[in-house]
Coordinates of C-alpha atoms in Angstrom, one line a residue:
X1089 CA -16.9 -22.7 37.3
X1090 CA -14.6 -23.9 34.3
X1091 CA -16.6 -21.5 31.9
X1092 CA -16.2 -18.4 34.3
X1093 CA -12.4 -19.0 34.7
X1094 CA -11.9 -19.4 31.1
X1095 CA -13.7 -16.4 30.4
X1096 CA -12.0 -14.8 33.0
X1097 CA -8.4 -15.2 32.0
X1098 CA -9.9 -14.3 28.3
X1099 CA -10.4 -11.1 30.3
X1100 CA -7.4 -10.8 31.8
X1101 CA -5.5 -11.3 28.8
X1102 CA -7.6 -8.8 27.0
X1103 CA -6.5 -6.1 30.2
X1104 CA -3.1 -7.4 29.4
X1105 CA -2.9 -6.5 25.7
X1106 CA -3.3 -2.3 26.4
X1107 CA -0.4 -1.9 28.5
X1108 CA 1.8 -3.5 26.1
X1109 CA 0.3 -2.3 23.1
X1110 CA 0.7 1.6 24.6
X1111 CA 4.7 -0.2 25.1
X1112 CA 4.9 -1.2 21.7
X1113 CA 3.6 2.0 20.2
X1114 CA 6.2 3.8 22.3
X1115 CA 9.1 2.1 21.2
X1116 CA 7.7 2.2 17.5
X1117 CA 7.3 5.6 17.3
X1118 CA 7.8 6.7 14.3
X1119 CA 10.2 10.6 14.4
X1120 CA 9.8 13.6 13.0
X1121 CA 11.3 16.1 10.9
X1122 CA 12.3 19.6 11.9
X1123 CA 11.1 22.5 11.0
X1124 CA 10.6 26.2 11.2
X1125 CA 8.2 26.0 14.2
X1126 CA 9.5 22.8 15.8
X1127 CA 12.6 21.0 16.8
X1128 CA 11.4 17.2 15.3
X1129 CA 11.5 13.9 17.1
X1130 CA 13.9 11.4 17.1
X1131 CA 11.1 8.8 17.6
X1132 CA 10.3 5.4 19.6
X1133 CA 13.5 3.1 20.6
X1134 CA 13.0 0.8 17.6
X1135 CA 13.0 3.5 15.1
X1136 CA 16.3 5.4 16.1
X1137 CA 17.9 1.9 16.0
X1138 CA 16.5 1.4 12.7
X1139 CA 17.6 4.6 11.2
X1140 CA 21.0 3.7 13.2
X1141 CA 21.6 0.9 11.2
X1142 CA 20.5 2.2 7.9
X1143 CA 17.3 -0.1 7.4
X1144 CA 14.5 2.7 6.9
X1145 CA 13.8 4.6 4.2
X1146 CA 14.1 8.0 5.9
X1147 CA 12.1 10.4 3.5
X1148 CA 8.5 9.9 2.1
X1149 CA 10.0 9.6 -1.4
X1150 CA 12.2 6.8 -0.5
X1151 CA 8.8 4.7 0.0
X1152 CA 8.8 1.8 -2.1
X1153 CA 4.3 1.4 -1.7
X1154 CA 5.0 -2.1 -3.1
X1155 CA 7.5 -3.1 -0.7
X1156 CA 5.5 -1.2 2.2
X1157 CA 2.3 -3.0 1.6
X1158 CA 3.8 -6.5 1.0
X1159 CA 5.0 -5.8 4.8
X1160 CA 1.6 -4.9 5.9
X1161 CA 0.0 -7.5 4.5
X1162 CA 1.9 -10.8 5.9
X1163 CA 0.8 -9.2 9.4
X1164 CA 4.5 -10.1 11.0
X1165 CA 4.8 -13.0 9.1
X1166 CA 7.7 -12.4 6.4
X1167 CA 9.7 -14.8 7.8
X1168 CA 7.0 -17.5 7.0
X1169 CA 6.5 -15.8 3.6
X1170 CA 10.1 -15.4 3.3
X1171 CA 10.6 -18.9 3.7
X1172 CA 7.7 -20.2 0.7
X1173 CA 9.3 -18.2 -1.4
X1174 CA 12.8 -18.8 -1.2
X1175 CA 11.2 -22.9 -1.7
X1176 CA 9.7 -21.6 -5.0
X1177 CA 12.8 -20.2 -5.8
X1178 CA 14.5 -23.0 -5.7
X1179 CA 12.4 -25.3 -7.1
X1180 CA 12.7 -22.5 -10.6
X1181 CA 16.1 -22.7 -10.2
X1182 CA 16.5 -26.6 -10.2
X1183 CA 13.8 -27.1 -13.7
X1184 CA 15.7 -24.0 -14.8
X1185 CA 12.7 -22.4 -15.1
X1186 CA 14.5 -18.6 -14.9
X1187 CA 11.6 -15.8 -16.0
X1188 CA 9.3 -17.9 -13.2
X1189 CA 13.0 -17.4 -10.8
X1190 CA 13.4 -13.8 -11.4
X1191 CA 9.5 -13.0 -10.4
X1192 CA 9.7 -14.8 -7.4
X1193 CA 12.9 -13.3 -6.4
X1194 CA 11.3 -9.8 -7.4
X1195 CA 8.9 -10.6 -4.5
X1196 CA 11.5 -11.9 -2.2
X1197 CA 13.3 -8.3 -2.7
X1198 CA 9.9 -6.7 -1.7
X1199 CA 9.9 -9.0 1.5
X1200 CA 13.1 -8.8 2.5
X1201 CA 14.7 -5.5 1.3
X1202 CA 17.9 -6.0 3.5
X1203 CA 18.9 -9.6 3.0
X1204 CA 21.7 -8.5 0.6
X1205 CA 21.5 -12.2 -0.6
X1206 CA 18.2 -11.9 -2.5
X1207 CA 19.7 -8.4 -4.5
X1208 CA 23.0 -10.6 -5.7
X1209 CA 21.7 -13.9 -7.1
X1210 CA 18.9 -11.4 -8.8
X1211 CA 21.6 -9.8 -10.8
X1212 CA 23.1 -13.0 -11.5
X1213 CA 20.0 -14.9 -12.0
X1214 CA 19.2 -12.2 -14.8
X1215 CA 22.6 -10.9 -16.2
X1216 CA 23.9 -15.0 -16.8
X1217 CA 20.7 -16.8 -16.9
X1218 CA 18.1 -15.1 -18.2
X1219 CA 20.1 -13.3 -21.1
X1220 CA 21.4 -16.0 -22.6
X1221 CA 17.5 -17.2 -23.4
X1222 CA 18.1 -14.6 -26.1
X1223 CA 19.8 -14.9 -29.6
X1224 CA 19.9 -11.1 -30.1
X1225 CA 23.3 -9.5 -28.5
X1226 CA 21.3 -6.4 -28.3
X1227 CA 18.7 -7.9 -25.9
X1228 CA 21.6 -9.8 -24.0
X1229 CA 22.6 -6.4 -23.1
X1230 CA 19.3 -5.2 -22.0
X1231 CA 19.1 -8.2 -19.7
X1232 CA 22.4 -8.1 -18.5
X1233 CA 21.9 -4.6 -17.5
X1234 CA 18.5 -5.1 -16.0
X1235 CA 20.3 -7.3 -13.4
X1236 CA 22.8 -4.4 -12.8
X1237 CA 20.4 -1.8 -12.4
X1238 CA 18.6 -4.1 -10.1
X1239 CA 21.8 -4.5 -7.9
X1240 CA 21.8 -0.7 -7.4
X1241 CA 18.1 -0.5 -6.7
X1242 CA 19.4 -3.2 -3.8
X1243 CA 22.5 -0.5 -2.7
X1244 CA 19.5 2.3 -2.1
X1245 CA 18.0 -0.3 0.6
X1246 CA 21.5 -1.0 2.1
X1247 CA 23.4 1.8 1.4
X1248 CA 26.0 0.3 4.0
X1249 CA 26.4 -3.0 2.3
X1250 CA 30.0 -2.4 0.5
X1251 CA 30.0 -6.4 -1.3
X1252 CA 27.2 -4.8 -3.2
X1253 CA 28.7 -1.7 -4.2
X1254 CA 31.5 -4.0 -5.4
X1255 CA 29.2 -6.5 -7.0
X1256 CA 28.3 -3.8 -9.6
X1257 CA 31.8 -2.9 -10.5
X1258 CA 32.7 -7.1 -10.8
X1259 CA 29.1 -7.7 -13.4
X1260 CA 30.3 -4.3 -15.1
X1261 CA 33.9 -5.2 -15.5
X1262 CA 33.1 -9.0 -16.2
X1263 CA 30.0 -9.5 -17.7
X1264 CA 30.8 -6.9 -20.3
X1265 CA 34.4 -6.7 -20.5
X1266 CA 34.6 -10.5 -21.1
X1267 CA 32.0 -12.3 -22.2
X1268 CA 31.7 -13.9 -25.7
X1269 CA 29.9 -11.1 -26.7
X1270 CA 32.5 -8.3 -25.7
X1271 CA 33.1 -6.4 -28.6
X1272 CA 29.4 -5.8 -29.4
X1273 CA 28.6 -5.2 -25.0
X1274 CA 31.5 -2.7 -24.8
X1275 CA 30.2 -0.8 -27.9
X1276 CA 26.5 -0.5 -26.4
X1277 CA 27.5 0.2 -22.9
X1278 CA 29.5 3.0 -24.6
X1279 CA 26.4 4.3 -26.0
X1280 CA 24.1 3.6 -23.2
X1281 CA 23.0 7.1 -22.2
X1282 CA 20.6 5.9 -19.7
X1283 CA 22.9 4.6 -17.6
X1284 CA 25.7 6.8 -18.0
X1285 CA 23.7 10.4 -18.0
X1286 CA 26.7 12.9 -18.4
X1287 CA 29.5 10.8 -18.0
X1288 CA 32.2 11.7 -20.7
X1289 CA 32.2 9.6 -24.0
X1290 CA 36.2 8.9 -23.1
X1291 CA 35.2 8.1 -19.6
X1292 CA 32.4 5.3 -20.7
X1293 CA 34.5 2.4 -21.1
X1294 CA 33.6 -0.7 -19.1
X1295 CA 36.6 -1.4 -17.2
X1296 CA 37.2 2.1 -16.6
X1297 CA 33.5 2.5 -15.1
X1298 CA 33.6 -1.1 -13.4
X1299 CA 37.2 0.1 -11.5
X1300 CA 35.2 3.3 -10.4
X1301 CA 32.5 1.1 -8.5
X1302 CA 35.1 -0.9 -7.1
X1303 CA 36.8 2.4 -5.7
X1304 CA 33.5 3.7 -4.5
X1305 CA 33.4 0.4 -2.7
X1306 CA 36.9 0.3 -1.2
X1307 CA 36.3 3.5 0.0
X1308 CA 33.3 2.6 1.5
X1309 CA 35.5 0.0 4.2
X1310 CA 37.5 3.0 4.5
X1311 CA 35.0 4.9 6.3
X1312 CA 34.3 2.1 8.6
X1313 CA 31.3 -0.3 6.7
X1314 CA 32.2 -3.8 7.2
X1315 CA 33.0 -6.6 4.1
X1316 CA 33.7 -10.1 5.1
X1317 CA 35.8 -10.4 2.1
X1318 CA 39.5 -10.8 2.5
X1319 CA 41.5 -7.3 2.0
X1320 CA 43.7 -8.0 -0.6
X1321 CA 41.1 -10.0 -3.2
X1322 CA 38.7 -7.1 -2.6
X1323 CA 41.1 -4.4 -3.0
X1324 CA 42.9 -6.2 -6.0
X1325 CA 40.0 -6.0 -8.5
X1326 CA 40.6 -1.8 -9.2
X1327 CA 44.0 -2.5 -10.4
X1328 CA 43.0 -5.2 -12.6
X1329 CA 40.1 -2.6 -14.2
X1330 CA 42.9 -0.5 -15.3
X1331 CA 45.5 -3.2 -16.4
X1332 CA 42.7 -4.9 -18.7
X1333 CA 41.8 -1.4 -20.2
X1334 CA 45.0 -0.8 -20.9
X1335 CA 45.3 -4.2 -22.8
X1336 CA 42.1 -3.9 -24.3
X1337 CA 43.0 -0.4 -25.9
X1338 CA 46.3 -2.0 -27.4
X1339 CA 43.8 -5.2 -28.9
X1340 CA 41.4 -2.5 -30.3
X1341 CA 44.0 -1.1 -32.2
X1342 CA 45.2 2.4 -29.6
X1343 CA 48.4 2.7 -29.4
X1344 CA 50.7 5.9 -28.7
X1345 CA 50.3 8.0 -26.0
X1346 CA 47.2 7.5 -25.3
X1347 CA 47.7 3.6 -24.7
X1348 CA 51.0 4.4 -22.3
X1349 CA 49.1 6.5 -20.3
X1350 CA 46.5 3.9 -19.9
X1351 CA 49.4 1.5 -18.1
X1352 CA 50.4 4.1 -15.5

């Protein structure tokens, strides 16, 4: 009698599953385009709330496969995943161990694309720690910008996350207007067309380029995306941009008109 109840609540269970797998399916639903023939769908509950709040990558070409599969894989277990790596990570950063740090991080990213956390110590972890490993300025640079251009890979997966929008103006602004290396940063970031693309050569300048992020970000708030930083230290940092180019011209050796203007 104990073998035929236990293999009939097995059953039971089984019966259970199909309802609830027809509810999941229709609140997961993915939506659909419009077209010429068709009106599109909005989708299943969960999707419209996900593409509410900005955490789906609306159009095929917004797919990262890596990221996609990595979510696949742990079955609805990237918390757990989430959590052995964040150990590794840790245990890098205490031997110091930064190249091992910024691979596991990489996969953390992957894991959890909208933990804004993961994007931020990244750039850190590779625009302070992993460039100074380097004696070359030049390949300081490179890794200095590899954690900026990672910070606005993160901004594409959170495109309503202001601090990181604001995060690239501060590592632009600080890391290359003043660190020990300035002179030789400002001059490659000047001449960094990959990153620029069709920006004017006058309009290149570090500070200049870092207040313009912090603008971007500012203006972000202003359209209603929340910050939890205080208004007036997140606000103040444009200002700043634009009184250290100023000074920055004058120590370079402009002066004239073109240094006046740069006070107003």
């Amino acid at each position: 009698m104990g073998a035929q109840g236990s293999f009939l609540r097995k059953v039971i269970y089984l019966v259970a599953m199909v309802p609830l797998l027809g509810v999941l399916f229709w609140l997961g639903q993915p939506g659909a385009p419009p077209s010429e023939s068709q009106p599109g769908a909005a989708g299943g509950v969960l999707t419209q709330m996900r593409q509410r709040e900005g955490l789906t990558q609306t159009h095929i070409g917004e797919l990262d496969p890596a990221s996609e599969t990595i979510k696949l894989a742990t079955l609805g277990l990237r918390g757990v995943a989430a959590m052995i790596l964040w150990e590794k990570a840790n245990d890098h950063k205490m031997r110091k161990n930064w190249f091992k740090l910024s691979a596991t991080l990489e996969q953390l990213a992957k894991v959890q694309p909208h933990f804004i956390s993961v994007w931020r110590f990244q750039c850190w972890n590779l625009s302070y720690n992993c460039s100074v490993e380097f004696d070359d300025y030049r390949d300081r640079y490179r890794w200095v910008m590899k954690g900026i251009e990672h910070l606005k890979k993160g901004i594409t997966y959170n495109r309503h996350e202001p601090i990181l929008v604001w995060d690239v103006g501060w590592f632009i602004s600080q890391k290359i207007g003043k660190s020990d290396e300035h002179k030789q940063f400002r001059r490659l970031f000047r001449e960094d067309d990959d990153f620029h693309g069709a920006r004017p050569l006058p309009l290149r300048d570090s500070w200049l380029v870092g207040k313009e992020w912090f603008r971007e970000s500012e203006a972000m708030v202003d359209r209603g995306d929340k910050v939890k930083s205080g208004p007036l230290l997140f606000r103040s940092h444009a200002p700043l941009c634009q009184m250290y180019y100023a000074d920055t011209l004058e120590k370079e050796g402009t002066f004239g008109e073109v240094a006046h203007r740069a006070w107003k």
